[in-house]
Amino acid sequence: IVPLEAQACGTPVIALKKGGALESVKTGLFFEEQTAECLREAVRRFETMRFDRGEAVRRMADFDKQRFKEKIAGFVNGVMEKAGHGIAKA
């Protein structure tokens, strides 16, 4: 959740290219291996890059509370409809 919160505040992140970061890191960069050298190289590259704080915030809109509730309700509704049951509310 830390990378999401950072980006929602307009701060780009550096993250290991693995797991949940693959879906949640929209502004920043990834490093490939969990080694000190890979992280150092990522920091070096990061320091030469420019990021738009406003764009970082906008990209996090998919992760806001209302959007999350809508996505969960949509998923549950799809499952319930396939099972022949009622509809969940967002």
Short mmCIF file of N, CA and C in Angstrom, two decimals:
data_model
loop_
_atom_site.label_atom_id
_atom_site.label_comp_id
_atom_site.label_asym_id
_atom_site.label_seq_id
_atom_site.Cartn_x
_atom_site.Cartn_y
_atom_site.Cartn_z
N ILE A 1 0.81 -1.20 0.00
CA ILE A 1 0.00 0.00 0.00
C ILE A 1 0.86 1.27 0.00
N VAL A 2 2.09 1.19 0.48
CA VAL A 2 2.96 2.36 0.53
C VAL A 2 3.18 2.95 -0.87
N PRO A 3 3.46 2.13 -1.90
CA PRO A 3 3.63 2.73 -3.24
C PRO A 3 2.37 3.45 -3.72
N LEU A 4 1.20 2.91 -3.41
CA LEU A 4 -0.06 3.56 -3.81
C LEU A 4 -0.21 4.91 -3.11
N GLU A 5 0.06 4.93 -1.82
CA GLU A 5 -0.08 6.18 -1.07
C GLU A 5 0.92 7.23 -1.56
N ALA A 6 2.14 6.80 -1.84
CA ALA A 6 3.15 7.74 -2.34
C ALA A 6 2.70 8.35 -3.67
N GLN A 7 2.26 7.50 -4.59
CA GLN A 7 1.84 8.00 -5.90
C GLN A 7 0.60 8.87 -5.80
N ALA A 8 -0.31 8.53 -4.88
CA ALA A 8 -1.52 9.34 -4.69
C ALA A 8 -1.17 10.75 -4.21
N CYS A 9 0.00 10.89 -3.59
CA CYS A 9 0.49 12.20 -3.15
C CYS A 9 1.39 12.85 -4.20
N GLY A 10 1.53 12.20 -5.36
CA GLY A 10 2.32 12.76 -6.44
C GLY A 10 3.78 12.37 -6.43
N THR A 11 4.14 11.37 -5.62
CA THR A 11 5.53 10.96 -5.50
C THR A 11 5.78 9.67 -6.28
N PRO A 12 6.67 9.69 -7.27
CA PRO A 12 6.99 8.47 -8.01
C PRO A 12 7.76 7.50 -7.11
N VAL A 13 7.73 6.23 -7.46
CA VAL A 13 8.37 5.21 -6.62
C VAL A 13 9.34 4.35 -7.42
N ILE A 14 10.23 3.72 -6.69
CA ILE A 14 11.13 2.71 -7.23
C ILE A 14 10.68 1.39 -6.60
N ALA A 15 10.42 0.37 -7.41
CA ALA A 15 9.90 -0.88 -6.87
C ALA A 15 10.50 -2.09 -7.58
N LEU A 16 10.58 -3.18 -6.85
CA LEU A 16 11.00 -4.45 -7.43
C LEU A 16 9.92 -4.90 -8.41
N LYS A 17 10.34 -5.30 -9.59
CA LYS A 17 9.41 -5.69 -10.66
C LYS A 17 8.86 -7.09 -10.37
N LYS A 18 7.93 -7.13 -9.41
CA LYS A 18 7.41 -8.40 -8.94
C LYS A 18 6.15 -8.16 -8.12
N GLY A 19 5.28 -9.12 -8.07
CA GLY A 19 4.12 -9.08 -7.19
C GLY A 19 3.16 -7.94 -7.46
N GLY A 20 2.59 -7.40 -6.39
CA GLY A 20 1.58 -6.36 -6.49
C GLY A 20 2.08 -5.07 -7.10
N ALA A 21 3.38 -4.83 -7.02
CA ALA A 21 3.93 -3.61 -7.62
C ALA A 21 3.68 -3.56 -9.12
N LEU A 22 3.64 -4.71 -9.75
CA LEU A 22 3.40 -4.75 -11.21
C LEU A 22 2.05 -4.13 -11.57
N GLU A 23 1.09 -4.26 -10.68
CA GLU A 23 -0.24 -3.70 -10.94
C GLU A 23 -0.41 -2.30 -10.39
N SER A 24 0.32 -1.98 -9.34
CA SER A 24 0.05 -0.72 -8.66
C SER A 24 1.02 0.42 -8.96
N VAL A 25 2.21 0.12 -9.43
CA VAL A 25 3.17 1.19 -9.70
C VAL A 25 2.92 1.71 -11.11
N LYS A 26 2.44 2.94 -11.18
CA LYS A 26 2.12 3.58 -12.46
C LYS A 26 3.06 4.73 -12.76
N THR A 27 3.70 5.29 -11.73
CA THR A 27 4.61 6.42 -11.89
C THR A 27 5.88 6.12 -11.11
N GLY A 28 6.96 5.92 -11.82
CA GLY A 28 8.23 5.59 -11.21
C GLY A 28 8.96 4.60 -12.09
N LEU A 29 9.75 3.74 -11.47
CA LEU A 29 10.44 2.72 -12.26
C LEU A 29 10.66 1.46 -11.45
N PHE A 30 10.94 0.40 -12.16
CA PHE A 30 11.16 -0.91 -11.56
C PHE A 30 12.63 -1.28 -11.64
N PHE A 31 13.06 -2.12 -10.69
CA PHE A 31 14.35 -2.78 -10.82
C PHE A 31 14.09 -4.28 -10.87
N GLU A 32 14.95 -5.01 -11.57
CA GLU A 32 14.69 -6.41 -11.92
C GLU A 32 15.00 -7.42 -10.83
N GLU A 33 16.10 -7.24 -10.13
CA GLU A 33 16.53 -8.23 -9.15
C GLU A 33 16.66 -7.59 -7.77
N GLN A 34 16.41 -8.37 -6.75
CA GLN A 34 16.48 -7.86 -5.39
C GLN A 34 17.93 -7.91 -4.88
N THR A 35 18.76 -7.07 -5.51
CA THR A 35 20.16 -6.97 -5.11
C THR A 35 20.50 -5.50 -4.89
N ALA A 36 21.55 -5.28 -4.11
CA ALA A 36 21.98 -3.90 -3.85
C ALA A 36 22.38 -3.21 -5.14
N GLU A 37 23.07 -3.92 -6.03
CA GLU A 37 23.53 -3.30 -7.28
C GLU A 37 22.34 -2.90 -8.17
N CYS A 38 21.35 -3.75 -8.29
CA CYS A 38 20.17 -3.39 -9.09
C CYS A 38 19.45 -2.19 -8.50
N LEU A 39 19.34 -2.15 -7.19
CA LEU A 39 18.68 -1.01 -6.55
C LEU A 39 19.50 0.26 -6.73
N ARG A 40 20.82 0.17 -6.58
CA ARG A 40 21.67 1.35 -6.80
C ARG A 40 21.50 1.88 -8.21
N GLU A 41 21.50 0.99 -9.19
CA GLU A 41 21.34 1.41 -10.59
C GLU A 41 19.97 2.06 -10.81
N ALA A 42 18.94 1.52 -10.18
CA ALA A 42 17.60 2.11 -10.30
C ALA A 42 17.59 3.52 -9.71
N VAL A 43 18.22 3.70 -8.57
CA VAL A 43 18.28 5.03 -7.95
C VAL A 43 19.03 5.99 -8.86
N ARG A 44 20.12 5.54 -9.46
CA ARG A 44 20.86 6.40 -10.40
C ARG A 44 19.99 6.83 -11.57
N ARG A 45 19.27 5.87 -12.15
CA ARG A 45 18.38 6.20 -13.27
C ARG A 45 17.26 7.12 -12.82
N PHE A 46 16.69 6.83 -11.68
CA PHE A 46 15.58 7.62 -11.12
C PHE A 46 15.98 9.08 -10.97
N GLU A 47 17.20 9.32 -10.50
CA GLU A 47 17.66 10.68 -10.26
C GLU A 47 17.81 11.50 -11.55
N THR A 48 17.87 10.84 -12.70
CA THR A 48 17.98 11.56 -13.98
C THR A 48 16.63 11.77 -14.64
N MET A 49 15.58 11.20 -14.07
CA MET A 49 14.25 11.25 -14.68
C MET A 49 13.42 12.39 -14.11
N ARG A 50 12.44 12.80 -14.89
CA ARG A 50 11.47 13.82 -14.43
C ARG A 50 10.09 13.18 -14.44
N PHE A 51 9.32 13.51 -13.43
CA PHE A 51 7.97 12.98 -13.30
C PHE A 51 6.99 14.12 -13.07
N ASP A 52 5.79 13.97 -13.60
CA ASP A 52 4.72 14.95 -13.43
C ASP A 52 3.89 14.53 -12.21
N ARG A 53 3.97 15.33 -11.14
CA ARG A 53 3.25 15.00 -9.91
C ARG A 53 1.75 14.87 -10.14
N GLY A 54 1.19 15.77 -10.95
CA GLY A 54 -0.24 15.71 -11.24
C GLY A 54 -0.63 14.44 -11.97
N GLU A 55 0.21 14.00 -12.88
CA GLU A 55 -0.05 12.76 -13.61
C GLU A 55 0.00 11.57 -12.65
N ALA A 56 0.92 11.58 -11.72
CA ALA A 56 0.99 10.50 -10.73
C ALA A 56 -0.31 10.40 -9.95
N VAL A 57 -0.82 11.53 -9.52
CA VAL A 57 -2.09 11.56 -8.78
C VAL A 57 -3.23 11.05 -9.65
N ARG A 58 -3.30 11.53 -10.89
CA ARG A 58 -4.38 11.10 -11.80
C ARG A 58 -4.33 9.60 -12.05
N ARG A 59 -3.15 9.05 -12.18
CA ARG A 59 -3.03 7.61 -12.44
C ARG A 59 -3.52 6.76 -11.28
N MET A 60 -3.59 7.33 -10.11
CA MET A 60 -4.04 6.57 -8.94
C MET A 60 -5.56 6.57 -8.80
N ALA A 61 -6.26 7.26 -9.69
CA ALA A 61 -7.72 7.30 -9.62
C ALA A 61 -8.34 5.91 -9.67
N ASP A 62 -7.69 4.97 -10.37
CA ASP A 62 -8.21 3.61 -10.44
C ASP A 62 -8.19 2.90 -9.08
N PHE A 63 -7.45 3.46 -8.14
CA PHE A 63 -7.30 2.82 -6.83
C PHE A 63 -8.07 3.55 -5.74
N ASP A 64 -8.90 4.54 -6.10
CA ASP A 64 -9.62 5.24 -5.05
C ASP A 64 -10.74 4.37 -4.48
N LYS A 65 -11.25 4.76 -3.34
CA LYS A 65 -12.21 3.95 -2.59
C LYS A 65 -13.47 3.63 -3.40
N GLN A 66 -14.06 4.64 -4.02
CA GLN A 66 -15.29 4.41 -4.78
C GLN A 66 -15.06 3.47 -5.95
N ARG A 67 -13.97 3.67 -6.66
CA ARG A 67 -13.63 2.79 -7.81
C ARG A 67 -13.43 1.35 -7.32
N PHE A 68 -12.77 1.18 -6.19
CA PHE A 68 -12.56 -0.14 -5.61
C PHE A 68 -13.90 -0.80 -5.30
N LYS A 69 -14.80 -0.05 -4.67
CA LYS A 69 -16.11 -0.59 -4.33
C LYS A 69 -16.87 -0.99 -5.59
N GLU A 70 -16.79 -0.17 -6.64
CA GLU A 70 -17.47 -0.48 -7.89
C GLU A 70 -16.90 -1.75 -8.54
N LYS A 71 -15.58 -1.89 -8.51
CA LYS A 71 -14.95 -3.07 -9.11
C LYS A 71 -15.32 -4.34 -8.34
N ILE A 72 -15.30 -4.25 -7.02
CA ILE A 72 -15.66 -5.41 -6.19
C ILE A 72 -17.12 -5.78 -6.43
N ALA A 73 -18.01 -4.78 -6.44
CA ALA A 73 -19.43 -5.05 -6.67
C ALA A 73 -19.64 -5.67 -8.05
N GLY A 74 -18.92 -5.16 -9.06
CA GLY A 74 -19.03 -5.73 -10.41
C GLY A 74 -18.59 -7.18 -10.45
N PHE A 75 -17.50 -7.48 -9.76
CA PHE A 75 -17.01 -8.86 -9.71
C PHE A 75 -18.03 -9.76 -9.02
N VAL A 76 -18.51 -9.31 -7.85
CA VAL A 76 -19.48 -10.10 -7.09
C VAL A 76 -20.76 -10.29 -7.91
N ASN A 77 -21.22 -9.23 -8.57
CA ASN A 77 -22.43 -9.34 -9.39
C ASN A 77 -22.25 -10.37 -10.50
N GLY A 78 -21.09 -10.36 -11.14
CA GLY A 78 -20.82 -11.33 -12.20
C GLY A 78 -20.88 -12.75 -11.69
N VAL A 79 -20.28 -12.99 -10.54
CA VAL A 79 -20.30 -14.32 -9.94
C VAL A 79 -21.71 -14.70 -9.55
N MET A 80 -22.42 -13.76 -8.93
CA MET A 80 -23.80 -14.04 -8.48
C MET A 80 -24.73 -14.30 -9.65
N GLU A 81 -24.58 -13.54 -10.73
CA GLU A 81 -25.42 -13.74 -11.90
C GLU A 81 -25.19 -15.12 -12.52
N LYS A 82 -23.95 -15.53 -12.58
CA LYS A 82 -23.63 -16.86 -13.11
C LYS A 82 -24.22 -17.95 -12.24
N ALA A 83 -24.33 -17.69 -10.94
CA ALA A 83 -24.88 -18.66 -10.01
C ALA A 83 -26.40 -18.55 -9.92
N GLY A 84 -26.99 -17.53 -10.60
CA GLY A 84 -28.44 -17.37 -10.59
C GLY A 84 -28.98 -16.66 -9.37
N HIS A 85 -28.16 -15.82 -8.75
CA HIS A 85 -28.58 -15.10 -7.55
C HIS A 85 -28.71 -13.60 -7.83
N GLY A 86 -29.07 -12.84 -6.80
CA GLY A 86 -29.30 -11.40 -6.91
C GLY A 86 -28.05 -10.58 -7.17
N ILE A 87 -28.23 -9.27 -7.12
CA ILE A 87 -27.20 -8.30 -7.45
C ILE A 87 -26.71 -7.60 -6.19
N ALA A 88 -25.39 -7.44 -6.08
CA ALA A 88 -24.79 -6.69 -4.96
C ALA A 88 -24.75 -5.21 -5.30
N LYS A 89 -24.82 -4.35 -4.29
CA LYS A 89 -24.74 -2.90 -4.49
C LYS A 89 -23.33 -2.40 -4.20
N ALA A 90 -22.93 -1.32 -4.91
CA ALA A 90 -21.59 -0.73 -4.69
C ALA A 90 -21.59 0.15 -3.47
#
